[in-house]
PDB file of C-alpha atoms in Angstrom:
ATOM      1  CA  ASP A   1     206.155-121.756 -45.656  1.00  0.00           C
ATOM      2  CA  THR A   2     209.842-121.298 -44.999  1.00  0.00           C
ATOM      3  CA  LEU A   3     211.126-118.608 -42.678  1.00  0.00           C
ATOM      4  CA  TRP A   4     212.123-116.561 -45.754  1.00  0.00           C
ATOM      5  CA  ASP A   5     208.584-116.698 -47.199  1.00  0.00           C
ATOM      6  CA  LEU A   6     207.108-115.527 -43.898  1.00  0.00           C
ATOM      7  CA  ALA A   7     209.656-112.708 -43.641  1.00  0.00           C
ATOM      8  CA  ILE A   8     208.940-111.527 -47.190  1.00  0.00           C
ATOM      9  CA  ALA A   9     205.182-111.603 -46.565  1.00  0.00           C
ATOM     10  CA  GLU A  10     205.642-109.650 -43.333  1.00  0.00           C
ATOM     11  CA  VAL A  11     207.748-106.958 -45.035  1.00  0.00           C
ATOM     12  CA  GLU A  12     205.259-106.650 -47.903  1.00  0.00           C
ATOM     13  CA  LYS A  13     202.408-106.267 -45.397  1.00  0.00           C
ATOM     14  CA  ARG A  14     204.267-103.482 -43.572  1.00  0.00           C
ATOM     15  CA  GLU A  15     205.185-101.670 -46.790  1.00  0.00           C
ATOM     16  CA  ASN A  16     201.653-101.872 -48.208  1.00  0.00           C
ATOM     17  CA  PRO A  17     199.198-101.494 -45.329  1.00  0.00           C
ATOM     18  CA  ASP A  18     196.471-100.123 -47.679  1.00  0.00           C
ATOM     19  CA  ASP A  19     196.620-103.136 -49.934  1.00  0.00           C
ATOM     20  CA  ASP A  20     193.319-104.578 -48.602  1.00  0.00           C
ATOM     21  CA  GLY A  21     194.604-108.060 -49.328  1.00  0.00           C
ATOM     22  CA  LYS A  22     194.778-107.439 -53.091  1.00  0.00           C
ATOM     23  CA  HIS A  23     197.670-109.632 -54.233  1.00  0.00           C
ATOM     24  CA  VAL A  24     199.953-108.081 -56.834  1.00  0.00           C
ATOM     25  CA  GLU A  25     202.468-110.501 -58.250  1.00  0.00           C
ATOM     26  CA  VAL A  26     206.054-109.545 -57.436  1.00  0.00           C
ATOM     27  CA  TRP A  27     208.411-109.722 -60.397  1.00  0.00           C
ATOM     28  CA  GLU A  28     211.555-111.595 -59.379  1.00  0.00           C
ATOM     29  CA  LYS A  29     214.557-112.114 -61.654  1.00  0.00           C
ATOM     30  CA  SER A  30     218.133-113.273 -61.173  1.00  0.00           C
ATOM     31  CA  VAL A  31     221.230-112.362 -63.135  1.00  0.00           C
ATOM     32  CA  LEU A  32     224.775-113.728 -62.944  1.00  0.00           C
ATOM     33  CA  PHE A  33     227.739-111.532 -63.888  1.00  0.00           C
ATOM     34  CA  MET A  34     230.889-113.332 -65.011  1.00  0.00           C
ATOM     35  CA  GLY A  35     233.955-112.429 -67.090  1.00  0.00           C
ATOM     36  CA  ASN A  36     237.613-111.377 -66.951  1.00  0.00           C
ATOM     37  CA  LYS A  37     239.247-110.744 -63.592  1.00  0.00           C
ATOM     38  CA  ASN A  38     239.285-106.990 -62.869  1.00  0.00           C
ATOM     39  CA  GLY A  39     237.062-106.487 -65.920  1.00  0.00           C
ATOM     40  CA  GLY A  40     234.680-104.041 -64.217  1.00  0.00           C
ATOM     41  CA  LYS A  41     231.767-106.343 -63.240  1.00  0.00           C
ATOM     42  CA  THR A  42     231.343-104.842 -59.746  1.00  0.00           C
ATOM     43  CA  THR A  43     231.382-101.279 -61.142  1.00  0.00           C
ATOM     44  CA  ILE A  44     228.555-102.130 -63.565  1.00  0.00           C
ATOM     45  CA  ILE A  45     226.457-103.786 -60.812  1.00  0.00           C
ATOM     46  CA  LEU A  46     226.892-100.779 -58.482  1.00  0.00           C
ATOM     47  CA  ARG A  47     225.845 -98.460 -61.322  1.00  0.00           C
ATOM     48  CA  CYS A  48     222.727-100.558 -62.016  1.00  0.00           C
ATOM     49  CA  LEU A  49     221.798-100.332 -58.332  1.00  0.00           C
ATOM     50  CA  GLU A  50     222.718 -96.621 -58.171  1.00  0.00           C
ATOM     51  CA  ARG A  51     225.082 -97.224 -55.270  1.00  0.00           C
ATOM     52  CA  GLU A  52     227.902 -94.767 -54.661  1.00  0.00           C
ATOM     53  CA  GLU A  53     230.487 -97.256 -53.405  1.00  0.00           C
ATOM     54  CA  ILE A  54     234.100 -97.904 -54.283  1.00  0.00           C
ATOM     55  CA  PRO A  55     234.243-101.385 -55.906  1.00  0.00           C
ATOM     56  CA  LYS A  56     236.250-104.000 -53.988  1.00  0.00           C
ATOM     57  CA  PRO A  57     237.743-107.141 -55.574  1.00  0.00           C
ATOM     58  CA  THR A  58     235.180-109.952 -55.675  1.00  0.00           C
ATOM     59  CA  LEU A  59     236.083-113.083 -53.763  1.00  0.00           C
ATOM     60  CA  ALA A  60     234.553-116.269 -55.220  1.00  0.00           C
ATOM     61  CA  LEU A  61     230.784-115.687 -55.536  1.00  0.00           C
ATOM     62  CA  GLU A  62     229.055-112.566 -54.235  1.00  0.00           C
ATOM     63  CA  TYR A  63     225.377-111.697 -53.945  1.00  0.00           C
ATOM     64  CA  THR A  64     223.425-108.465 -53.717  1.00  0.00           C
ATOM     65  CA  PHE A  65     219.924-107.410 -54.722  1.00  0.00           C
ATOM     66  CA  GLY A  66     218.015-104.436 -56.047  1.00  0.00           C
ATOM     67  CA  ARG A  67     214.352-103.426 -55.736  1.00  0.00           C
ATOM     68  CA  ARG A  68     212.170-101.170 -57.848  1.00  0.00           C
ATOM     69  CA  ALA A  69     208.559-100.089 -57.461  1.00  0.00           C
ATOM     70  CA  ARG A  70     206.548-100.159 -60.675  1.00  0.00           C
ATOM     71  CA  ARG A  71     203.895 -97.821 -59.326  1.00  0.00           C
ATOM     72  CA  HIS A  72     203.191 -96.040 -56.088  1.00  0.00           C
ATOM     73  CA  ASN A  73     201.944 -98.360 -53.327  1.00  0.00           C
ATOM     74  CA  THR A  74     202.669-101.646 -55.095  1.00  0.00           C
ATOM     75  CA  PRO A  75     205.108-104.303 -53.874  1.00  0.00           C
ATOM     76  CA  LYS A  76     208.605-103.751 -55.201  1.00  0.00           C
ATOM     77  CA  ASP A  77     210.065-105.985 -57.908  1.00  0.00           C
ATOM     78  CA  ILE A  78     213.219-107.809 -56.833  1.00  0.00           C
ATOM     79  CA  ALA A  79     216.380-108.458 -58.843  1.00  0.00           C
ATOM     80  CA  HIS A  80     219.019-110.838 -57.516  1.00  0.00           C
ATOM     81  CA  PHE A  81     222.543-109.961 -58.659  1.00  0.00           C
ATOM     82  CA  TRP A  82     225.199-112.677 -58.452  1.00  0.00           C
ATOM     83  CA  GLU A  83     228.821-112.061 -59.359  1.00  0.00           C
ATOM     84  CA  LEU A  84     231.433-114.726 -60.037  1.00  0.00           C
ATOM     85  CA  GLY A  85     234.976-113.585 -59.241  1.00  0.00           C
ATOM     86  CA  GLY A  86     238.299-115.100 -60.267  1.00  0.00           C
ATOM     87  CA  GLY A  87     237.856-115.014 -64.065  1.00  0.00           C
ATOM     88  CA  THR A  88     237.596-118.618 -65.260  1.00  0.00           C
ATOM     89  CA  SER A  89     239.077-120.291 -62.173  1.00  0.00           C
ATOM     90  CA  LEU A  90     235.922-120.794 -60.067  1.00  0.00           C
ATOM     91  CA  LEU A  91     233.427-122.011 -62.643  1.00  0.00           C
ATOM     92  CA  GLU A  92     232.060-124.869 -60.540  1.00  0.00           C
ATOM     93  CA  LEU A  93     230.381-122.226 -58.343  1.00  0.00           C
ATOM     94  CA  ILE A  94     227.775-121.439 -61.041  1.00  0.00           C
ATOM     95  CA  ARG A  95     225.753-124.372 -59.693  1.00  0.00           C
ATOM     96  CA  ILE A  96     224.843-122.233 -56.658  1.00  0.00           C
ATOM     97  CA  PRO A  97     222.970-119.358 -58.356  1.00  0.00           C
ATOM     98  CA  ILE A  98     221.599-121.226 -61.420  1.00  0.00           C
ATOM     99  CA  THR A  99     219.104-123.861 -60.247  1.00  0.00           C
ATOM    100  CA  SER A 100     216.003-125.598 -61.556  1.00  0.00           C
ATOM    101  CA  ASN A 101     213.899-123.327 -59.280  1.00  0.00           C
ATOM    102  CA  ASN A 102     214.943-120.063 -60.912  1.00  0.00           C
ATOM    103  CA  ILE A 103     216.044-121.091 -64.419  1.00  0.00           C
ATOM    104  CA  ARG A 104     212.854-119.582 -65.934  1.00  0.00           C
ATOM    105  CA  SER A 105     213.759-116.117 -64.645  1.00  0.00           C
ATOM    106  CA  PHE A 106     217.553-116.269 -64.960  1.00  0.00           C
ATOM    107  CA  ALA A 107     219.830-114.220 -67.222  1.00  0.00           C
ATOM    108  CA  LEU A 108     223.572-114.038 -67.814  1.00  0.00           C
ATOM    109  CA  VAL A 109     225.829-111.003 -68.252  1.00  0.00           C
ATOM    110  CA  LEU A 110     229.293-111.712 -69.649  1.00  0.00           C
ATOM    111  CA  VAL A 111     231.769-108.868 -69.078  1.00  0.00           C
ATOM    112  CA  LEU A 112     234.809-109.035 -71.391  1.00  0.00           C
ATOM    113  CA  ASP A 113     237.814-106.765 -70.913  1.00  0.00           C
ATOM    114  CA  LEU A 114     238.407-105.146 -74.335  1.00  0.00           C
ATOM    115  CA  SER A 115     241.879-104.014 -73.236  1.00  0.00           C
ATOM    116  CA  LYS A 116     243.053-107.683 -73.105  1.00  0.00           C
ATOM    117  CA  PRO A 117     242.234-109.132 -76.556  1.00  0.00           C
ATOM    118  CA  HIS A 118     244.628-112.091 -76.086  1.00  0.00           C
ATOM    119  CA  GLU A 119     242.466-113.386 -73.210  1.00  0.00           C
ATOM    120  CA  LEU A 120     239.157-112.505 -74.812  1.00  0.00           C
ATOM    121  CA  TRP A 121     238.210-115.616 -76.787  1.00  0.00           C
ATOM    122  CA  THR A 122     239.522-118.121 -74.188  1.00  0.00           C
ATOM    123  CA  THR A 123     237.619-116.418 -71.361  1.00  0.00           C
ATOM    124  CA  MET A 124     234.424-116.081 -73.388  1.00  0.00           C
ATOM    125  CA  GLU A 125     234.478-119.630 -74.735  1.00  0.00           C
ATOM    126  CA  LYS A 126     235.186-121.283 -71.382  1.00  0.00           C
ATOM    127  CA  LEU A 127     232.605-119.289 -69.403  1.00  0.00           C
ATOM    128  CA  LEU A 128     229.824-119.697 -71.976  1.00  0.00           C
ATOM    129  CA  GLN A 129     230.554-123.383 -72.585  1.00  0.00           C
ATOM    130  CA  ILE A 130     230.439-124.419 -68.912  1.00  0.00           C
ATOM    131  CA  THR A 131     227.348-122.268 -68.225  1.00  0.00           C
ATOM    132  CA  ARG A 132     225.561-123.648 -71.279  1.00  0.00           C
ATOM    133  CA  ASN A 133     226.300-127.254 -70.244  1.00  0.00           C
ATOM    134  CA  HIS A 134     224.967-126.585 -66.735  1.00  0.00           C
ATOM    135  CA  VAL A 135     221.796-124.862 -68.029  1.00  0.00           C
ATOM    136  CA  ASN A 136     221.190-127.645 -70.572  1.00  0.00           C
ATOM    137  CA  LYS A 137     221.367-130.261 -67.788  1.00  0.00           C
ATOM    138  CA  ILE A 138     218.698-128.348 -65.845  1.00  0.00           C
ATOM    139  CA  LEU A 139     216.544-128.023 -69.000  1.00  0.00           C
ATOM    140  CA  THR A 140     216.849-131.771 -69.705  1.00  0.00           C
ATOM    141  CA  LYS A 141     215.480-132.484 -66.218  1.00  0.00           C
ATOM    142  CA  LEU A 142     212.753-129.873 -66.745  1.00  0.00           C
ATOM    143  CA  GLU A 143     211.713-131.561 -70.004  1.00  0.00           C
ATOM    144  CA  LYS A 144     210.883-134.698 -68.003  1.00  0.00           C
ATOM    145  CA  THR A 145     208.970-132.948 -65.216  1.00  0.00           C
ATOM    146  CA  ASN A 146     207.399-130.031 -67.121  1.00  0.00           C
ATOM    147  CA  PRO A 147     207.781-130.409 -70.916  1.00  0.00           C
ATOM    148  CA  GLU A 148     205.522-127.398 -71.717  1.00  0.00           C
ATOM    149  CA  GLU A 149     207.675-125.065 -69.633  1.00  0.00           C
ATOM    150  CA  ALA A 150     210.920-126.335 -71.209  1.00  0.00           C
ATOM    151  CA  ALA A 151     209.470-125.926 -74.733  1.00  0.00           C
ATOM    152  CA  GLU A 152     208.272-122.419 -73.871  1.00  0.00           C
ATOM    153  CA  MET A 153     211.761-121.425 -72.657  1.00  0.00           C
ATOM    154  CA  LYS A 154     213.356-122.664 -75.878  1.00  0.00           C
ATOM    155  CA  GLN A 155     210.775-120.841 -77.950  1.00  0.00           C
ATOM    156  CA  ARG A 156     211.326-117.645 -75.964  1.00  0.00           C
ATOM    157  CA  MET A 157     215.042-117.677 -76.763  1.00  0.00           C
ATOM    158  CA  ARG A 158     214.230-118.191 -80.446  1.00  0.00           C
ATOM    159  CA  SER A 159     211.807-115.252 -80.422  1.00  0.00           C
ATOM    160  CA  ASN A 160     214.660-112.703 -80.189  1.00  0.00           C
ATOM    161  CA  LEU A 161     214.868-113.124 -83.964  1.00  0.00           C
ATOM    162  CA  GLN A 162     211.729-112.675 -86.032  1.00  0.00           C
ATOM    163  CA  ARG A 163     210.819-115.777 -88.071  1.00  0.00           C
ATOM    164  CA  ASP A 164     211.358-113.856 -91.296  1.00  0.00           C
ATOM    165  CA  HIS A 165     214.900-112.794 -90.256  1.00  0.00           C
ATOM    166  CA  PRO A 166     217.321-114.142 -92.904  1.00  0.00           C
ATOM    167  CA  ASP A 167     219.569-115.690 -90.178  1.00  0.00           C
ATOM    168  CA  TYR A 168     216.744-117.455 -88.308  1.00  0.00           C
ATOM    169  CA  ASP A 169     218.099-120.955 -89.104  1.00  0.00           C
ATOM    170  CA  LEU A 170     221.790-120.013 -88.967  1.00  0.00           C
ATOM    171  CA  VAL A 171     222.080-118.984 -85.315  1.00  0.00           C
ATOM    172  CA  ASP A 172     222.217-121.057 -82.135  1.00  0.00           C
ATOM    173  CA  PRO A 173     220.601-119.011 -79.327  1.00  0.00           C
ATOM    174  CA  PHE A 174     221.982-119.336 -75.810  1.00  0.00           C
ATOM    175  CA  PRO A 175     219.447-121.197 -73.608  1.00  0.00           C
ATOM    176  CA  ILE A 176     218.925-118.206 -71.255  1.00  0.00           C
ATOM    177  CA  PRO A 177     218.954-114.438 -71.994  1.00  0.00           C
ATOM    178  CA  LEU A 178     222.536-113.220 -72.477  1.00  0.00           C
ATOM    179  CA  VAL A 179     224.126-109.765 -72.546  1.00  0.00           C
ATOM    180  CA  ILE A 180     227.780-109.373 -73.609  1.00  0.00           C
ATOM    181  CA  ILE A 181     229.461-106.237 -72.263  1.00  0.00           C
ATOM    182  CA  GLY A 182     232.829-105.101 -73.652  1.00  0.00           C
ATOM    183  CA  SER A 183     234.365-103.106 -70.789  1.00  0.00           C
ATOM    184  CA  LYS A 184     237.263-100.590 -70.676  1.00  0.00           C
ATOM    185  CA  TYR A 185     236.297 -99.013 -74.001  1.00  0.00           C
ATOM    186  CA  ASP A 186     238.449 -95.962 -73.118  1.00  0.00           C
ATOM    187  CA  ILE A 187     241.631 -98.107 -73.361  1.00  0.00           C
ATOM    188  CA  PHE A 188     240.317-100.068 -76.357  1.00  0.00           C
ATOM    189  CA  HIS A 189     239.632 -96.788 -78.183  1.00  0.00           C
ATOM    190  CA  GLU A 190     243.404 -96.106 -78.262  1.00  0.00           C
ATOM    191  CA  PHE A 191     244.076 -99.370 -80.178  1.00  0.00           C
ATOM    192  CA  ASP A 192     244.972 -99.408 -83.867  1.00  0.00           C
ATOM    193  CA  SER A 193     241.773 -99.096 -85.957  1.00  0.00           C
ATOM    194  CA  GLU A 194     242.295-102.467 -87.704  1.00  0.00           C
ATOM    195  CA  MET A 195     242.608-104.257 -84.346  1.00  0.00           C
ATOM    196  CA  ARG A 196     239.465-102.521 -83.106  1.00  0.00           C
ATOM    197  CA  LYS A 197     237.603-103.591 -86.233  1.00  0.00           C
ATOM    198  CA  ILE A 198     238.579-107.273 -85.828  1.00  0.00           C
ATOM    199  CA  ILE A 199     237.531-107.348 -82.139  1.00  0.00           C
ATOM    200  CA  SER A 200     234.274-105.477 -82.816  1.00  0.00           C
ATOM    201  CA  LYS A 201     233.267-107.643 -85.784  1.00  0.00           C
ATOM    202  CA  THR A 202     234.087-110.840 -83.878  1.00  0.00           C
ATOM    203  CA  LEU A 203     232.047-109.815 -80.837  1.00  0.00           C
ATOM    204  CA  ARG A 204     229.164-108.787 -83.108  1.00  0.00           C
ATOM    205  CA  PHE A 205     229.212-112.216 -84.745  1.00  0.00           C
ATOM    206  CA  VAL A 206     229.358-114.102 -81.418  1.00  0.00           C
ATOM    207  CA  SER A 207     226.543-111.994 -79.912  1.00  0.00           C
ATOM    208  CA  HIS A 208     224.330-112.418 -82.967  1.00  0.00           C
ATOM    209  CA  TYR A 209     225.067-116.161 -83.150  1.00  0.00           C
ATOM    210  CA  TYR A 210     224.047-116.629 -79.491  1.00  0.00           C
ATOM    211  CA  GLY A 211     221.020-114.309 -79.717  1.00  0.00           C
ATOM    212  CA  ALA A 212     222.671-111.950 -77.210  1.00  0.00           C
ATOM    213  CA  SER A 213     222.731-108.170 -76.779  1.00  0.00           C
ATOM    214  CA  LEU A 214     226.105-106.419 -77.106  1.00  0.00           C
ATOM    215  CA  VAL A 215     227.239-103.143 -75.538  1.00  0.00           C
ATOM    216  CA  PHE A 216     230.646-101.481 -75.081  1.00  0.00           C
ATOM    217  CA  THR A 217     231.157 -99.547 -71.886  1.00  0.00           C
ATOM    218  CA  SER A 218     233.757 -97.694 -69.813  1.00  0.00           C
ATOM    219  CA  LYS A 219     233.743 -95.429 -66.754  1.00  0.00           C
ATOM    220  CA  SER A 220     231.957 -92.775 -68.839  1.00  0.00           C
ATOM    221  CA  GLU A 221     228.477 -92.108 -67.454  1.00  0.00           C
ATOM    222  CA  ALA A 222     226.793 -92.123 -70.898  1.00  0.00           C
ATOM    223  CA  LEU A 223     228.146 -95.592 -71.741  1.00  0.00           C
ATOM    224  CA  LEU A 224     227.357 -97.010 -68.285  1.00  0.00           C
ATOM    225  CA  LEU A 225     223.767 -95.816 -68.714  1.00  0.00           C
ATOM    226  CA  LYS A 226     223.482 -97.773 -71.975  1.00  0.00           C
ATOM    227  CA  ALA A 227     224.694-100.960 -70.270  1.00  0.00           C
ATOM    228  CA  ARG A 228     222.310-100.251 -67.406  1.00  0.00           C
ATOM    229  CA  ALA A 229     219.374 -99.919 -69.839  1.00  0.00           C
ATOM    230  CA  LEU A 230     220.032-103.435 -71.203  1.00  0.00           C
ATOM    231  CA  ILE A 231     220.354-104.925 -67.699  1.00  0.00           C
ATOM    232  CA  ASN A 232     217.215-103.133 -66.460  1.00  0.00           C
ATOM    233  CA  HIS A 233     215.353-104.653 -69.405  1.00  0.00           C
ATOM    234  CA  LEU A 234     216.506-108.120 -68.248  1.00  0.00           C
ATOM    235  CA  VAL A 235     215.860-107.781 -64.525  1.00  0.00           C
ATOM    236  CA  PHE A 236     213.016-105.272 -64.199  1.00  0.00           C
ATOM    237  CA  GLY A 237     211.290-105.729 -67.556  1.00  0.00           C
ATOM    238  CA  TYR A 238     211.864-102.127 -68.667  1.00  0.00           C
ATOM    239  CA  ASP A 239     211.229-101.389 -72.334  1.00  0.00           C
ATOM    240  CA  LYS A 240     213.875-102.714 -74.682  1.00  0.00           C
ATOM    241  CA  SER A 241     215.987-100.010 -76.301  1.00  0.00           C
ATOM    242  CA  LYS A 242     215.487 -99.716 -80.057  1.00  0.00           C
ATOM    243  CA  SER A 243     218.631 -97.658 -80.723  1.00  0.00           C
ATOM    244  CA  VAL A 244     221.530 -99.405 -82.483  1.00  0.00           C
ATOM    245  CA  SER A 245     225.157 -98.388 -83.011  1.00  0.00           C
ATOM    246  CA  VAL A 246     227.228-100.648 -85.303  1.00  0.00           C
ATOM    247  CA  ASP A 247     229.937 -98.146 -86.301  1.00  0.00           C
ATOM    248  CA  HIS A 248     233.325 -99.698 -85.386  1.00  0.00           C
ATOM    249  CA  SER A 249     234.828 -96.286 -84.671  1.00  0.00           C
ATOM    250  CA  LYS A 250     232.256 -95.727 -81.887  1.00  0.00           C
ATOM    251  CA  PRO A 251     231.114 -97.817 -78.885  1.00  0.00           C
ATOM    252  CA  LEU A 252     228.871-100.656 -80.113  1.00  0.00           C
ATOM    253  CA  PHE A 253     225.299-100.958 -78.839  1.00  0.00           C
ATOM    254  CA  ILE A 254     223.199-103.734 -80.401  1.00  0.00           C
ATOM    255  CA  PRO A 255     220.141-105.160 -78.578  1.00  0.00           C
ATOM    256  CA  ALA A 256     219.469-108.854 -79.277  1.00  0.00           C
ATOM    257  CA  GLY A 257     217.986-109.611 -82.699  1.00  0.00           C
ATOM    258  CA  LEU A 258     218.828-106.259 -84.308  1.00  0.00           C
ATOM    259  CA  ASP A 259     221.992-107.346 -86.173  1.00  0.00           C
ATOM    260  CA  SER A 260     222.441-109.634 -89.189  1.00  0.00           C
ATOM    261  CA  LEU A 261     225.206-111.730 -90.734  1.00  0.00           C
ATOM    262  CA  SER A 262     225.011-109.684 -93.945  1.00  0.00           C
ATOM    263  CA  GLN A 263     225.670-106.452 -91.979  1.00  0.00           C
ATOM    264  CA  ILE A 264     228.512-108.039 -89.978  1.00  0.00           C
ATOM    265  CA  GLY A 265     230.180-109.403 -93.120  1.00  0.00           C
ATOM    266  CA  PRO A 266     232.701-112.263 -93.444  1.00  0.00           C
ATOM    267  CA  PRO A 267     235.530-112.905 -90.929  1.00  0.00           C
ATOM    268  CA  PRO A 268     238.314-110.289 -91.334  1.00  0.00           C
ATOM    269  CA  ALA A 269     240.787-112.413 -93.372  1.00  0.00           C
ATOM    270  CA  SER A 270     241.567-112.906 -97.063  1.00  0.00           C
ATOM    271  CA  ASP A 271     239.728-115.615 -99.034  1.00  0.00           C
ATOM    272  CA  SER A 272     242.916-117.628 -99.451  1.00  0.00           C
ATOM    273  CA  GLU A 273     243.559-117.583 -95.673  1.00  0.00           C
ATOM    274  CA  ILE A 274     239.970-118.608 -94.951  1.00  0.00           C
ATOM    275  CA  GLY A 275     240.321-121.412 -97.525  1.00  0.00           C
ATOM    276  CA  LYS A 276     243.285-122.868 -95.610  1.00  0.00           C
ATOM    277  CA  MET A 277     241.493-122.820 -92.248  1.00  0.00           C
ATOM    278  CA  ARG A 278     239.717-126.048 -91.456  1.00  0.00           C
ATOM    279  CA  ALA A 279     236.579-125.208 -89.505  1.00  0.00           C
ATOM    280  CA  SER A 280     233.405-127.245 -89.173  1.00  0.00           C
ATOM    281  CA  THR A 281     231.191-124.361 -87.971  1.00  0.00           C
ATOM    282  CA  PRO A 282     231.064-120.599 -88.611  1.00  0.00           C
ATOM    283  CA  LEU A 283     231.906-120.016 -84.918  1.00  0.00           C
ATOM    284  CA  GLU A 284     235.068-122.113 -85.253  1.00  0.00           C
ATOM    285  CA  LEU A 285     236.082-120.173 -88.376  1.00  0.00           C
ATOM    286  CA  TRP A 286     235.706-116.821 -86.565  1.00  0.00           C
ATOM    287  CA  LYS A 287     237.716-118.220 -83.658  1.00  0.00           C
ATOM    288  CA  LYS A 288     240.606-119.214 -85.954  1.00  0.00           C
ATOM    289  CA  VAL A 289     240.627-115.829 -87.710  1.00  0.00           C
ATOM    290  CA  PHE A 290     240.507-113.974 -84.365  1.00  0.00           C
ATOM    291  CA  GLU A 291     243.267-116.077 -82.786  1.00  0.00           C
ATOM    292  CA  LYS A 292     245.506-115.547 -85.819  1.00  0.00           C
ATOM    293  CA  THR A 293     245.671-111.841 -84.893  1.00  0.00           C
ATOM    294  CA  PHE A 294     245.421-112.327 -81.108  1.00  0.00           C
ATOM    295  CA  PRO A 295     247.079-115.647 -80.156  1.00  0.00           C
ATOM    296  CA  PRO A 296     245.525-116.787 -76.859  1.00  0.00           C
ATOM    297  CA  LYS A 297     247.528-116.611 -73.671  1.00  0.00           C
ATOM    298  CA  ASN A 298     248.450-119.888 -72.051  1.00  0.00           C
ATOM    299  CA  PHE A 299     245.435-120.941 -69.990  1.00  0.00           C
ATOM    300  CA  CYS A 300     247.581-121.395 -66.859  1.00  0.00           C
ATOM    301  CA  ASP A 301     248.236-117.642 -66.950  1.00  0.00           C
ATOM    302  CA  LEU A 302     244.500-117.015 -66.644  1.00  0.00           C
ATOM    303  CA  GLN A 303     244.108-119.183 -63.549  1.00  0.00           C
ATOM    304  CA  ASP A 304     243.695-117.365 -60.270  1.00  0.00           C
ATOM    305  CA  THR A 305     247.071-117.716 -58.583  1.00  0.00           C
ATOM    306  CA  LYS A 306     246.544-115.367 -55.653  1.00  0.00           C
ATOM    307  CA  ASP A 307     245.639-117.139 -52.411  1.00  0.00           C
ATOM    308  CA  PRO A 308     242.709-115.280 -50.786  1.00  0.00           C
ATOM    309  CA  ALA A 309     243.916-116.545 -47.391  1.00  0.00           C
ATOM    310  CA  GLN A 310     246.919-114.229 -47.792  1.00  0.00           C
ATOM    311  CA  ASP A 311     244.796-111.227 -48.778  1.00  0.00           C
ATOM    312  CA  LEU A 312     245.072-108.408 -46.229  1.00  0.00           C
ATOM    313  CA  GLN A 313     241.451-107.338 -46.609  1.00  0.00           C
ATOM    314  CA  TYR A 314     240.379-110.637 -44.977  1.00  0.00           C
ATOM    315  CA  ALA A 315     242.970-110.590 -42.157  1.00  0.00           C
ATOM    316  CA  GLU A 316     241.691-111.855 -38.772  1.00  0.00           C
ATOM    317  CA  TYR A 317     244.326-111.884 -36.087  1.00  0.00           C
ATOM    318  CA  GLU A 318     243.145-114.882 -33.973  1.00  0.00           C
ATOM    319  CA  VAL A 319     242.355-117.053 -36.966  1.00  0.00           C
ATOM    320  CA  ASP A 320     245.655-116.191 -38.675  1.00  0.00           C
ATOM    321  CA  VAL A 321     247.684-117.018 -35.549  1.00  0.00           C
ATOM    322  CA  MET A 322     245.973-120.436 -35.231  1.00  0.00           C
ATOM    323  CA  ARG A 323     246.501-121.034 -38.932  1.00  0.00           C
ATOM    324  CA  ALA A 324     250.214-120.185 -38.693  1.00  0.00           C
ATOM    325  CA  GLN A 325     250.505-122.553 -35.731  1.00  0.00           C
ATOM    326  CA  LYS A 326     248.807-125.348 -37.689  1.00  0.00           C
ATOM    327  CA  ASN A 327     251.055-124.773 -40.704  1.00  0.00           C
ATOM    328  CA  GLN A 328     254.100-124.910 -38.453  1.00  0.00           C
TER     329      GLN A 328
END
């Protein structure tokens, strides 16, 4: 056993002295939060963990954890929360939290800032693409060492949609559970209604296509609780919410598998415009329609330009003096 295993066993023994050696399996899940810079990821994590702290900017990759007891006198379930800072600029760090050891119990939460529609598609596409490639590499290795487990994971992602769902063969589920959170709904709510409709419909399509849950949130307690319910379902196995809100004039809330292409409707563009757009997949068509209204910002603008070494919150006098000397 590693030192960590011994420490965990010791803590469990102290917390449950009346256990009489009965072993109750501890539920352990991991979740990675990623998305726009300053999009509200830390706020959502603190709310999930019921911590009254003022969120600080995330530097690179941060880790925290939460624990919940299912019943009195049973070991607590553990949820590992990882958060990737820097928007899309530090994507190579996803190799640290997502590994072949925990891929079976891993989930992803993508937080998109609704108040910045021009960055929305670029951020979403880049983050999901790189994560998917990394997860697929792990699954390919798993297929060689444990084919049953790999097949079971794929089947589990398919099971979000019932077999008799009309879109069963038209979607391409993400390889691990995914929740898409549209943050800053309070600002988004002030947008022109047509703009809101295009963003909402597009995010509904993307979520449905990837077999993901979708929720809009802001600093309002009621909306944060809805996001928390979806995340608690992922990390602590709480019951999945059955409520759905698809009205574009209100905050969206759609658990995975409860939407359909017929309800979402076609991309918001005229038939003649759609006819001129060359797209090989439905996802590409939605991207072109979305980017016609919200041209993407130059990717260089999205890169993290601020040097953390210059950030005052990490100032250390002795180190900084030596550093200045070296630079000189």
